[in-house]
């Protein structure tokens, strides 16, 4: 068994990162007598002069409720093949440098907290002989092979509270209120919060919507005497015949950033329904701040199980929640495809059965009995 685990956090932050770090340090040091070295700013901390620091039980005291990550985080950075000034950068040299620095610092294995992008890099370290265990992090819940990523349920709480708050102001002003939530190309946050927060319309990437179908739902509510409507729209939702709305399309250095569909919807809906409409973009409030109790528990279980997996000789795996238990799955499976909402799945059906519209052009056929 090796003596020292390196731990890093990559990609966007998510509530629960510090709780995982705490569990990894406590399990590794107290149960296995290993050392833990924290790597700062994701994999970038393994390059150049390196940014690492030893983590002891004392260093992780009080971390359970703390949002963000004490190690800092970066997006994929230099580990992704890219072209600069017409020249393709040699990514192999970057891995070599990182692995050689790991040896100098004394790191034998890695626990990597990340989403699909970060775990893709983790898999590359495994391919190059480094023992690696991934921990599924993202508020988007879009990682395959696991029922839940940590951070998602906290984001859901925040989005649901926002919907509760929008209800009272919408009702007071007879308005249509739109809440734009995150989620990249998956509609999990919108779907779950929309059901929990009693939205009238949920728009998700997996079910392209028609503006007319959304307007129809608002008119139907007006006719039934409900003079306000609540719409939750995922940032990756797609209006039929249009393109995805980006805040920034990105380039070789910057990842594309979705966002802005809510504003478009607000303008277009106001025009065709004549109803006063407002849009709120929830943005990074979904990621910042303390994890809820469930995410603290899940993050702790993931962190401990990741150390146990490495101690048992597993590598190239990710800890995952399946049927209530934390298991390990091959990293290659976890990063193959993102996990999206099944458009004909149980939750979508439940939403429709309880009167929620997804704005599909044939939406009325799902609501015959209402
Ligand atoms: O993947 C998490 C996430 O919050 C997405 O939901 C969102 O599209 C993206 O990150 C935002 O990224 P950034 O923090 O770079 O604006």
mmCIF file of C-alpha atoms and ligand atoms in Angstrom:
data_model
loop_
_atom_site.group_PDB
_atom_site.id
_atom_site.type_symbol
_atom_site.label_atom_id
_atom_site.label_comp_id
_atom_site.label_asym_id
_atom_site.label_seq_id
_atom_site.Cartn_x
_atom_site.Cartn_y
_atom_site.Cartn_z
ATOM 1 C CA UNK A 1 0.000 0.000 0.000
ATOM 2 C CA UNK A 2 1.221 3.505 -0.736
ATOM 3 C CA UNK A 3 1.905 6.172 1.846
ATOM 4 C CA UNK A 4 0.629 9.452 0.414
ATOM 5 C CA UNK A 5 -2.567 10.471 -1.341
ATOM 6 C CA UNK A 6 -2.824 13.716 -3.296
ATOM 7 C CA UNK A 7 -6.256 15.337 -3.435
ATOM 8 C CA UNK A 8 -7.484 18.019 -5.815
ATOM 9 C CA UNK A 9 -10.707 19.736 -6.851
ATOM 10 C CA UNK A 10 -11.339 20.629 -10.509
ATOM 11 C CA UNK A 11 -13.984 22.381 -12.622
ATOM 12 C CA UNK A 12 -16.781 24.517 -11.174
ATOM 13 C CA UNK A 13 -17.166 24.411 -7.402
ATOM 14 C CA UNK A 14 -20.096 22.611 -5.792
ATOM 15 C CA UNK A 15 -21.391 22.539 -2.212
ATOM 16 C CA UNK A 16 -19.750 19.594 -0.426
ATOM 17 C CA UNK A 17 -16.202 19.807 -1.850
ATOM 18 C CA UNK A 18 -14.756 20.626 1.562
ATOM 19 C CA UNK A 19 -16.760 17.845 3.188
ATOM 20 C CA UNK A 20 -15.129 15.345 0.797
ATOM 21 C CA UNK A 21 -11.666 16.767 1.519
ATOM 22 C CA UNK A 22 -12.342 16.404 5.254
ATOM 23 C CA UNK A 23 -13.480 12.783 4.904
ATOM 24 C CA UNK A 24 -10.497 11.864 2.716
ATOM 25 C CA UNK A 25 -8.026 13.373 5.185
ATOM 26 C CA UNK A 26 -9.664 11.804 8.244
ATOM 27 C CA UNK A 27 -10.025 8.346 6.672
ATOM 28 C CA UNK A 28 -6.546 8.302 5.140
ATOM 29 C CA UNK A 29 -4.710 9.596 8.189
ATOM 30 C CA UNK A 30 -6.714 8.067 11.049
ATOM 31 C CA UNK A 31 -7.744 4.724 9.533
ATOM 32 C CA UNK A 32 -4.856 3.927 7.192
ATOM 33 C CA UNK A 33 -1.948 5.935 8.590
ATOM 34 C CA UNK A 34 -1.379 7.592 5.215
ATOM 35 C CA UNK A 35 -0.393 11.187 4.532
ATOM 36 C CA UNK A 36 -2.566 13.517 2.470
ATOM 37 C CA UNK A 37 -1.253 16.313 0.284
ATOM 38 C CA UNK A 38 -3.674 18.923 -0.994
ATOM 39 C CA UNK A 39 -3.002 20.090 -4.559
ATOM 40 C CA UNK A 40 -4.164 23.666 -5.168
ATOM 41 C CA UNK A 41 -6.013 24.957 -8.253
ATOM 42 C CA UNK A 42 -6.839 21.549 -9.683
ATOM 43 C CA UNK A 43 -4.305 19.692 -11.823
ATOM 44 C CA UNK A 44 -2.597 23.030 -12.531
ATOM 45 C CA UNK A 45 -1.108 22.832 -9.027
ATOM 46 C CA UNK A 46 1.091 19.962 -10.222
ATOM 47 C CA UNK A 47 2.829 22.107 -12.828
ATOM 48 C CA UNK A 48 5.743 24.536 -12.607
ATOM 49 C CA UNK A 49 6.756 25.348 -9.044
ATOM 50 C CA UNK A 50 3.757 23.210 -7.864
ATOM 51 C CA UNK A 51 1.182 24.364 -5.349
ATOM 52 C CA UNK A 52 0.727 21.694 -2.701
ATOM 53 C CA UNK A 53 0.356 21.530 1.053
ATOM 54 C CA UNK A 54 0.161 18.799 3.632
ATOM 55 C CA UNK A 55 -3.314 18.265 5.117
ATOM 56 C CA UNK A 56 -3.801 16.878 8.619
ATOM 57 C CA UNK A 57 -6.939 16.239 10.637
ATOM 58 C CA UNK A 58 -6.424 19.631 12.270
ATOM 59 C CA UNK A 59 -6.437 21.346 8.877
ATOM 60 C CA UNK A 60 -9.880 20.011 8.004
ATOM 61 C CA UNK A 61 -11.565 20.870 11.286
ATOM 62 C CA UNK A 62 -14.852 22.757 10.783
ATOM 63 C CA UNK A 63 -14.981 22.084 7.046
ATOM 64 C CA UNK A 64 -18.267 20.150 6.868
ATOM 65 C CA UNK A 65 -20.562 23.159 6.403
ATOM 66 C CA UNK A 66 -18.127 25.321 4.448
ATOM 67 C CA UNK A 67 -18.944 26.093 0.785
ATOM 68 C CA UNK A 68 -16.396 26.362 -2.034
ATOM 69 C CA UNK A 69 -13.107 24.490 -1.827
ATOM 70 C CA UNK A 70 -10.139 25.217 0.430
ATOM 71 C CA UNK A 71 -7.891 23.926 -2.374
ATOM 72 C CA UNK A 72 -9.135 26.255 -5.082
ATOM 73 C CA UNK A 73 -10.250 24.998 -8.479
ATOM 74 C CA UNK A 74 -9.579 25.524 -12.168
ATOM 75 C CA UNK A 75 -11.124 24.354 -15.388
ATOM 76 C CA UNK A 76 -9.219 21.925 -17.595
ATOM 77 C CA UNK A 77 -6.436 24.412 -18.322
ATOM 78 C CA UNK A 78 -3.213 23.063 -19.722
ATOM 79 C CA UNK A 79 -4.183 19.387 -19.735
ATOM 80 C CA UNK A 80 -6.403 19.733 -22.787
ATOM 81 C CA UNK A 81 -4.969 19.466 -26.282
ATOM 82 C CA UNK A 82 -5.317 22.850 -27.950
ATOM 83 C CA UNK A 83 -3.855 25.013 -30.629
ATOM 84 C CA UNK A 84 -2.012 28.192 -29.754
ATOM 85 C CA UNK A 85 -0.866 30.617 -32.482
ATOM 86 C CA UNK A 86 -1.425 27.855 -35.072
ATOM 87 C CA UNK A 87 0.710 25.372 -33.096
ATOM 88 C CA UNK A 88 -0.713 22.302 -31.357
ATOM 89 C CA UNK A 89 0.483 22.248 -27.749
ATOM 90 C CA UNK A 90 2.174 19.051 -26.616
ATOM 91 C CA UNK A 91 -0.168 17.809 -23.912
ATOM 92 C CA UNK A 92 2.015 14.720 -23.281
ATOM 93 C CA UNK A 93 4.764 16.965 -21.964
ATOM 94 C CA UNK A 94 2.252 18.488 -19.530
ATOM 95 C CA UNK A 95 1.327 15.049 -18.124
ATOM 96 C CA UNK A 96 5.013 14.108 -17.868
ATOM 97 C CA UNK A 97 5.772 17.262 -15.925
ATOM 98 C CA UNK A 98 2.829 16.714 -13.559
ATOM 99 C CA UNK A 99 3.721 13.074 -12.908
ATOM 100 C CA UNK A 100 7.374 13.889 -12.340
ATOM 101 C CA UNK A 101 6.364 16.650 -9.909
ATOM 102 C CA UNK A 102 4.091 14.197 -8.080
ATOM 103 C CA UNK A 103 7.145 12.001 -7.498
ATOM 104 C CA UNK A 104 9.203 14.950 -6.264
ATOM 105 C CA UNK A 105 6.452 16.026 -3.850
ATOM 106 C CA UNK A 106 5.928 12.395 -2.781
ATOM 107 C CA UNK A 107 2.363 11.780 -3.999
ATOM 108 C CA UNK A 108 1.658 8.101 -4.793
ATOM 109 C CA UNK A 109 -2.047 8.217 -5.697
ATOM 110 C CA UNK A 110 -4.771 10.741 -6.484
ATOM 111 C CA UNK A 111 -8.298 11.413 -5.280
ATOM 112 C CA UNK A 112 -9.850 13.707 -7.878
ATOM 113 C CA UNK A 113 -13.062 15.607 -7.174
ATOM 114 C CA UNK A 114 -14.636 16.680 -10.418
ATOM 115 C CA UNK A 115 -17.226 16.494 -13.141
ATOM 116 C CA UNK A 116 -16.870 14.963 -16.566
ATOM 117 C CA UNK A 117 -14.052 17.303 -17.731
ATOM 118 C CA UNK A 118 -11.867 16.868 -14.642
ATOM 119 C CA UNK A 119 -12.478 13.120 -14.474
ATOM 120 C CA UNK A 120 -11.440 12.796 -18.129
ATOM 121 C CA UNK A 121 -8.035 14.162 -17.086
ATOM 122 C CA UNK A 122 -8.036 11.843 -14.057
ATOM 123 C CA UNK A 123 -8.495 8.877 -16.424
ATOM 124 C CA UNK A 124 -5.411 10.045 -18.353
ATOM 125 C CA UNK A 125 -3.326 9.919 -15.145
ATOM 126 C CA UNK A 126 -4.593 6.384 -14.517
ATOM 127 C CA UNK A 127 -3.583 5.408 -18.089
ATOM 128 C CA UNK A 128 -0.093 6.679 -17.292
ATOM 129 C CA UNK A 129 0.214 4.405 -14.244
ATOM 130 C CA UNK A 130 -0.987 6.649 -11.405
ATOM 131 C CA UNK A 131 -3.509 5.076 -8.984
ATOM 132 C CA UNK A 132 -6.606 7.306 -9.248
ATOM 133 C CA UNK A 133 -10.062 7.396 -7.692
ATOM 134 C CA UNK A 134 -12.597 9.992 -8.866
ATOM 135 C CA UNK A 135 -15.384 11.532 -6.788
ATOM 136 C CA UNK A 136 -18.475 12.706 -8.740
ATOM 137 C CA UNK A 137 -19.007 16.415 -8.204
ATOM 138 C CA UNK A 138 -21.360 18.755 -10.005
ATOM 139 C CA UNK A 139 -24.540 20.615 -9.248
ATOM 140 C CA UNK A 140 -25.715 19.494 -12.722
ATOM 141 C CA UNK A 141 -26.047 15.803 -11.683
ATOM 142 C CA UNK A 142 -25.098 14.885 -15.240
ATOM 143 C CA UNK A 143 -22.418 12.265 -14.528
ATOM 144 C CA UNK A 144 -23.148 8.761 -15.786
ATOM 145 C CA UNK A 145 -23.024 5.634 -13.579
ATOM 146 C CA UNK A 146 -24.083 7.432 -10.404
ATOM 147 C CA UNK A 147 -27.563 8.294 -9.220
ATOM 148 C CA UNK A 148 -26.310 11.461 -7.578
ATOM 149 C CA UNK A 149 -23.349 13.780 -7.681
ATOM 150 C CA UNK A 150 -22.714 15.740 -4.501
ATOM 151 C CA UNK A 151 -23.789 19.388 -4.694
ATOM 152 C CA UNK A 152 -26.889 18.663 -6.749
ATOM 153 C CA UNK A 153 -29.346 18.361 -3.872
ATOM 154 C CA UNK A 154 -28.144 21.635 -2.337
ATOM 155 C CA UNK A 155 -28.537 23.399 -5.699
ATOM 156 C CA UNK A 156 -32.001 21.917 -5.867
ATOM 157 C CA UNK A 157 -32.900 23.332 -2.457
ATOM 158 C CA UNK A 158 -31.766 26.775 -3.567
ATOM 159 C CA UNK A 159 -33.701 26.629 -6.853
ATOM 160 C CA UNK A 160 -36.802 25.366 -5.041
ATOM 161 C CA UNK A 161 -36.632 28.151 -2.490
ATOM 162 C CA UNK A 162 -36.309 30.652 -5.344
ATOM 163 C CA UNK A 163 -39.450 29.198 -6.939
ATOM 164 C CA UNK A 164 -41.323 29.450 -3.631
ATOM 165 C CA UNK A 165 -40.335 33.093 -3.379
ATOM 166 C CA UNK A 166 -41.252 33.825 -6.984
ATOM 167 C CA UNK A 167 -44.714 32.350 -6.414
ATOM 168 C CA UNK A 168 -45.765 34.988 -3.905
ATOM 169 C CA UNK A 169 -44.548 37.940 -5.963
ATOM 170 C CA UNK A 170 -45.981 36.460 -9.199
ATOM 171 C CA UNK A 171 -49.349 35.976 -7.559
ATOM 172 C CA UNK A 172 -49.403 39.468 -6.070
ATOM 173 C CA UNK A 173 -48.700 41.118 -9.437
ATOM 174 C CA UNK A 174 -50.535 38.706 -11.763
ATOM 175 C CA UNK A 175 -47.266 38.121 -13.565
ATOM 176 C CA UNK A 176 -45.461 35.399 -15.401
ATOM 177 C CA UNK A 177 -42.163 34.740 -13.612
ATOM 178 C CA UNK A 178 -39.342 32.863 -15.291
ATOM 179 C CA UNK A 179 -36.501 31.281 -13.305
ATOM 180 C CA UNK A 180 -33.424 30.335 -15.325
ATOM 181 C CA UNK A 181 -31.360 27.625 -13.657
ATOM 182 C CA UNK A 182 -28.029 25.985 -14.470
ATOM 183 C CA UNK A 183 -27.409 22.397 -15.563
ATOM 184 C CA UNK A 184 -25.454 22.630 -18.842
ATOM 185 C CA UNK A 185 -26.994 20.161 -21.288
ATOM 186 C CA UNK A 186 -29.021 18.283 -18.680
ATOM 187 C CA UNK A 187 -32.348 19.347 -17.188
ATOM 188 C CA UNK A 188 -32.032 17.741 -13.754
ATOM 189 C CA UNK A 189 -32.024 20.961 -11.703
ATOM 190 C CA UNK A 190 -34.957 22.395 -13.668
ATOM 191 C CA UNK A 191 -36.976 19.176 -13.539
ATOM 192 C CA UNK A 192 -36.512 18.413 -9.849
ATOM 193 C CA UNK A 193 -36.903 21.997 -8.642
ATOM 194 C CA UNK A 194 -39.833 22.569 -11.001
ATOM 195 C CA UNK A 195 -41.684 19.641 -9.470
ATOM 196 C CA UNK A 196 -40.661 20.513 -5.902
ATOM 197 C CA UNK A 197 -41.430 24.207 -6.381
ATOM 198 C CA UNK A 198 -44.754 23.749 -8.195
ATOM 199 C CA UNK A 199 -43.790 25.309 -11.526
ATOM 200 C CA UNK A 200 -46.420 25.446 -14.259
ATOM 201 C CA UNK A 201 -43.920 25.021 -17.072
ATOM 202 C CA UNK A 202 -40.535 23.258 -17.023
ATOM 203 C CA UNK A 203 -38.252 23.682 -20.021
ATOM 204 C CA UNK A 204 -35.318 21.266 -20.290
ATOM 205 C CA UNK A 205 -32.718 20.466 -22.966
ATOM 206 C CA UNK A 206 -34.072 16.952 -23.387
ATOM 207 C CA UNK A 207 -37.524 18.178 -24.560
ATOM 208 C CA UNK A 208 -37.205 20.975 -27.155
ATOM 209 C CA UNK A 209 -40.017 23.475 -26.654
ATOM 210 C CA UNK A 210 -42.305 25.612 -28.782
ATOM 211 C CA UNK A 211 -43.063 29.156 -27.647
ATOM 212 C CA UNK A 212 -46.676 28.704 -28.693
ATOM 213 C CA UNK A 213 -47.080 25.647 -26.432
ATOM 214 C CA UNK A 214 -45.701 27.631 -23.474
ATOM 215 C CA UNK A 215 -48.041 30.547 -24.261
ATOM 216 C CA UNK A 216 -50.926 28.097 -24.511
ATOM 217 C CA UNK A 217 -50.274 26.874 -20.976
ATOM 218 C CA UNK A 218 -50.267 30.463 -19.674
ATOM 219 C CA UNK A 219 -53.551 31.210 -21.455
ATOM 220 C CA UNK A 220 -55.090 28.015 -20.067
ATOM 221 C CA UNK A 221 -54.100 29.077 -16.561
ATOM 222 C CA UNK A 222 -55.636 32.514 -17.115
ATOM 223 C CA UNK A 223 -58.863 30.916 -18.293
ATOM 224 C CA UNK A 224 -58.978 28.716 -15.223
ATOM 225 C CA UNK A 225 -58.654 31.778 -12.977
ATOM 226 C CA UNK A 226 -54.933 31.485 -12.126
ATOM 227 C CA UNK A 227 -53.616 34.857 -13.146
ATOM 228 C CA UNK A 228 -49.972 34.094 -12.660
ATOM 229 C CA UNK A 229 -47.604 31.457 -13.972
ATOM 230 C CA UNK A 230 -44.208 30.141 -12.960
ATOM 231 C CA UNK A 231 -41.734 28.867 -15.531
ATOM 232 C CA UNK A 232 -38.424 27.211 -14.740
ATOM 233 C CA UNK A 233 -36.075 27.055 -17.703
ATOM 234 C CA UNK A 234 -32.777 25.184 -17.817
ATOM 235 C CA UNK A 235 -29.941 27.227 -19.318
ATOM 236 C CA UNK A 236 -29.512 24.518 -21.986
ATOM 237 C CA UNK A 237 -33.200 24.403 -23.012
ATOM 238 C CA UNK A 238 -33.712 24.589 -26.751
ATOM 239 C CA UNK A 239 -36.536 26.348 -28.547
ATOM 240 C CA UNK A 240 -37.466 24.419 -31.675
ATOM 241 C CA UNK A 241 -36.078 26.122 -34.790
ATOM 242 C CA UNK A 242 -33.575 28.172 -32.759
ATOM 243 C CA UNK A 243 -30.038 27.686 -31.479
ATOM 244 C CA UNK A 244 -28.873 27.231 -27.905
ATOM 245 C CA UNK A 245 -28.351 30.562 -26.135
ATOM 246 C CA UNK A 246 -24.790 31.188 -24.930
ATOM 247 C CA UNK A 247 -23.362 33.951 -22.755
ATOM 248 C CA UNK A 248 -20.004 33.131 -24.231
ATOM 249 C CA UNK A 249 -19.334 30.655 -27.018
ATOM 250 C CA UNK A 250 -15.774 30.092 -25.752
ATOM 251 C CA UNK A 251 -12.604 29.428 -27.708
ATOM 252 C CA UNK A 252 -9.526 27.222 -27.338
ATOM 253 C CA UNK A 253 -8.916 28.688 -23.875
ATOM 254 C CA UNK A 254 -12.376 29.429 -22.525
ATOM 255 C CA UNK A 255 -15.111 26.793 -22.270
ATOM 256 C CA UNK A 256 -18.480 27.805 -23.779
ATOM 257 C CA UNK A 257 -20.955 29.179 -21.220
ATOM 258 C CA UNK A 258 -24.678 28.715 -21.657
ATOM 259 C CA UNK A 259 -27.089 31.356 -20.387
ATOM 260 C CA UNK A 260 -29.644 33.916 -21.508
ATOM 261 C CA UNK A 261 -32.535 31.723 -22.662
ATOM 262 C CA UNK A 262 -34.717 33.100 -19.828
ATOM 263 C CA UNK A 263 -34.340 36.661 -21.090
ATOM 264 C CA UNK A 264 -35.279 35.649 -24.656
ATOM 265 C CA UNK A 265 -38.273 33.776 -23.365
ATOM 266 C CA UNK A 266 -39.362 36.752 -21.276
ATOM 267 C CA UNK A 267 -39.355 39.107 -24.273
ATOM 268 C CA UNK A 268 -41.039 36.679 -26.657
ATOM 269 C CA UNK A 269 -43.689 35.498 -24.207
ATOM 270 C CA UNK A 270 -44.598 39.042 -23.207
ATOM 271 C CA UNK A 271 -45.097 39.850 -26.896
ATOM 272 C CA UNK A 272 -47.338 36.926 -27.733
ATOM 273 C CA UNK A 273 -49.339 36.656 -24.489
ATOM 274 C CA UNK A 274 -49.530 40.355 -23.597
ATOM 275 C CA UNK A 275 -48.809 39.298 -19.996
ATOM 276 C CA UNK A 276 -46.320 41.149 -17.838
ATOM 277 C CA UNK A 277 -43.331 38.807 -17.556
ATOM 278 C CA UNK A 278 -40.124 38.906 -15.528
ATOM 279 C CA UNK A 279 -37.013 36.766 -15.599
ATOM 280 C CA UNK A 280 -34.634 35.878 -12.755
ATOM 281 C CA UNK A 281 -31.317 34.173 -13.472
ATOM 282 C CA UNK A 282 -30.301 32.167 -10.410
ATOM 283 C CA UNK A 283 -26.719 31.697 -11.602
ATOM 284 C CA UNK A 284 -23.911 30.952 -9.175
ATOM 285 C CA UNK A 285 -26.155 31.254 -6.119
ATOM 286 C CA UNK A 286 -26.851 27.597 -6.943
ATOM 287 C CA UNK A 287 -23.201 26.742 -6.296
ATOM 288 C CA UNK A 288 -22.089 29.031 -3.511
ATOM 289 C CA UNK A 289 -22.474 28.575 0.219
ATOM 290 C CA UNK A 290 -23.023 25.703 2.599
ATOM 291 C CA UNK A 291 -23.989 22.205 1.516
ATOM 292 C CA UNK A 292 -27.242 20.871 2.916
ATOM 293 C CA UNK A 293 -27.305 17.909 5.307
ATOM 294 C CA UNK A 294 -27.744 15.350 2.534
ATOM 295 C CA UNK A 295 -24.781 16.614 0.525
ATOM 296 C CA UNK A 296 -22.578 16.684 3.645
ATOM 297 C CA UNK A 297 -23.471 13.053 4.288
ATOM 298 C CA UNK A 298 -23.022 11.991 0.641
ATOM 299 C CA UNK A 299 -19.738 13.892 0.303
ATOM 300 C CA UNK A 300 -18.413 12.292 3.490
ATOM 301 C CA UNK A 301 -19.388 8.807 2.350
ATOM 302 C CA UNK A 302 -17.845 9.405 -1.097
ATOM 303 C CA UNK A 303 -14.587 10.698 0.450
ATOM 304 C CA UNK A 304 -14.178 7.750 2.816
ATOM 305 C CA UNK A 305 -15.088 5.190 0.151
ATOM 306 C CA UNK A 306 -12.579 6.754 -2.286
ATOM 307 C CA UNK A 307 -9.743 6.250 0.207
ATOM 308 C CA UNK A 308 -10.873 2.693 0.926
ATOM 309 C CA UNK A 309 -10.967 1.937 -2.815
ATOM 310 C CA UNK A 310 -7.377 3.157 -3.280
ATOM 311 C CA UNK A 311 -6.241 1.315 -0.150
ATOM 312 C CA UNK A 312 -7.787 -1.871 -1.566
ATOM 313 C CA UNK A 313 -5.735 -1.492 -4.725
ATOM 314 C CA UNK A 314 -8.470 -0.135 -7.016
ATOM 315 C CA UNK A 315 -7.532 2.473 -9.616
ATOM 316 C CA UNK A 316 -9.123 4.111 -12.650
ATOM 317 C CA UNK A 317 -12.443 4.113 -10.798
ATOM 318 C CA UNK A 318 -15.011 6.593 -9.557
ATOM 319 C CA UNK A 319 -17.097 6.217 -6.420
ATOM 320 C CA UNK A 320 -20.775 6.204 -7.332
ATOM 321 C CA UNK A 321 -24.162 6.000 -5.657
ATOM 322 C CA UNK A 322 -26.194 3.037 -6.852
ATOM 323 C CA UNK A 323 -29.343 1.808 -5.113
ATOM 324 C CA UNK A 324 -28.390 3.643 -1.932
ATOM 325 C CA UNK A 325 -24.866 2.208 -1.656
ATOM 326 C CA UNK A 326 -21.550 3.730 -2.656
ATOM 327 C CA UNK A 327 -19.793 1.438 -5.143
ATOM 328 C CA UNK A 328 -16.921 1.933 -7.581
ATOM 329 C CA UNK A 329 -17.347 2.095 -11.364
ATOM 330 C CA UNK A 330 -14.700 2.366 -14.113
ATOM 331 C CA UNK A 331 -13.805 6.000 -14.817
ATOM 332 C CA UNK A 332 -14.004 5.245 -18.543
ATOM 333 C CA UNK A 333 -17.701 4.376 -18.150
ATOM 334 C CA UNK A 334 -18.443 7.434 -16.045
ATOM 335 C CA UNK A 335 -17.020 9.859 -18.606
ATOM 336 C CA UNK A 336 -18.296 8.179 -21.782
ATOM 337 C CA UNK A 337 -21.552 10.147 -22.020
ATOM 338 C CA UNK A 338 -23.313 12.647 -19.817
ATOM 339 C CA UNK A 339 -26.455 11.523 -18.000
ATOM 340 C CA UNK A 340 -29.509 13.380 -19.255
ATOM 341 C CA UNK A 341 -33.180 13.329 -18.266
ATOM 342 C CA UNK A 342 -35.080 10.494 -20.009
ATOM 343 C CA UNK A 343 -37.859 12.428 -21.810
ATOM 344 C CA UNK A 344 -40.278 9.550 -21.293
ATOM 345 C CA UNK A 345 -39.112 8.699 -17.789
ATOM 346 C CA UNK A 346 -41.151 8.465 -14.606
ATOM 347 C CA UNK A 347 -40.454 11.979 -13.313
ATOM 348 C CA UNK A 348 -41.420 13.662 -16.568
ATOM 349 C CA UNK A 349 -44.613 11.616 -16.568
ATOM 350 C CA UNK A 350 -45.328 12.549 -12.949
ATOM 351 C CA UNK A 351 -44.778 16.209 -13.771
ATOM 352 C CA UNK A 352 -47.232 15.990 -16.660
ATOM 353 C CA UNK A 353 -49.741 14.053 -14.583
ATOM 354 C CA UNK A 354 -49.672 16.886 -12.059
ATOM 355 C CA UNK A 355 -50.402 19.489 -14.725
ATOM 356 C CA UNK A 356 -46.890 20.712 -15.597
ATOM 357 C CA UNK A 357 -46.194 21.535 -19.232
ATOM 358 C CA UNK A 358 -42.816 20.930 -20.900
ATOM 359 C CA UNK A 359 -43.738 23.202 -23.803
ATOM 360 C CA UNK A 360 -43.563 20.328 -26.303
ATOM 361 C CA UNK A 361 -45.441 21.052 -29.537
ATOM 362 C CA UNK A 362 -47.718 18.049 -28.864
ATOM 363 C CA UNK A 363 -48.001 18.894 -25.153
ATOM 364 C CA UNK A 364 -51.812 18.972 -25.234
ATOM 365 C CA UNK A 365 -51.893 15.255 -26.053
ATOM 366 C CA UNK A 366 -50.276 14.534 -22.679
ATOM 367 C CA UNK A 367 -52.895 16.524 -20.803
ATOM 368 C CA UNK A 368 -56.118 15.211 -22.328
ATOM 369 C CA UNK A 369 -57.754 14.587 -19.010
ATOM 370 C CA UNK A 370 -57.140 18.093 -17.627
HETATM 371 O O1 LIG B 1 -21.121 22.580 -14.348
HETATM 372 C C1 LIG B 1 -21.529 23.458 -13.330
HETATM 373 C C2 LIG B 1 -21.972 24.768 -13.908
HETATM 374 O O2 LIG B 1 -22.436 25.568 -12.830
HETATM 375 C C3 LIG B 1 -23.016 24.669 -15.008
HETATM 376 O O3 LIG B 1 -24.299 24.418 -14.527
HETATM 377 C C4 LIG B 1 -22.860 26.000 -15.679
HETATM 378 O O4 LIG B 1 -23.245 25.940 -17.024
HETATM 379 C C5 LIG B 1 -21.376 26.263 -15.574
HETATM 380 O O5 LIG B 1 -20.894 25.460 -14.518
HETATM 381 C C6 LIG B 1 -21.032 27.699 -15.307
HETATM 382 O O6 LIG B 1 -19.667 27.826 -15.375
HETATM 383 P P1 LIG B 1 -18.870 29.094 -14.862
HETATM 384 O O7 LIG B 1 -18.706 28.958 -13.377
HETATM 385 O O8 LIG B 1 -17.567 28.973 -15.585
HETATM 386 O O9 LIG B 1 -19.642 30.309 -15.210
#
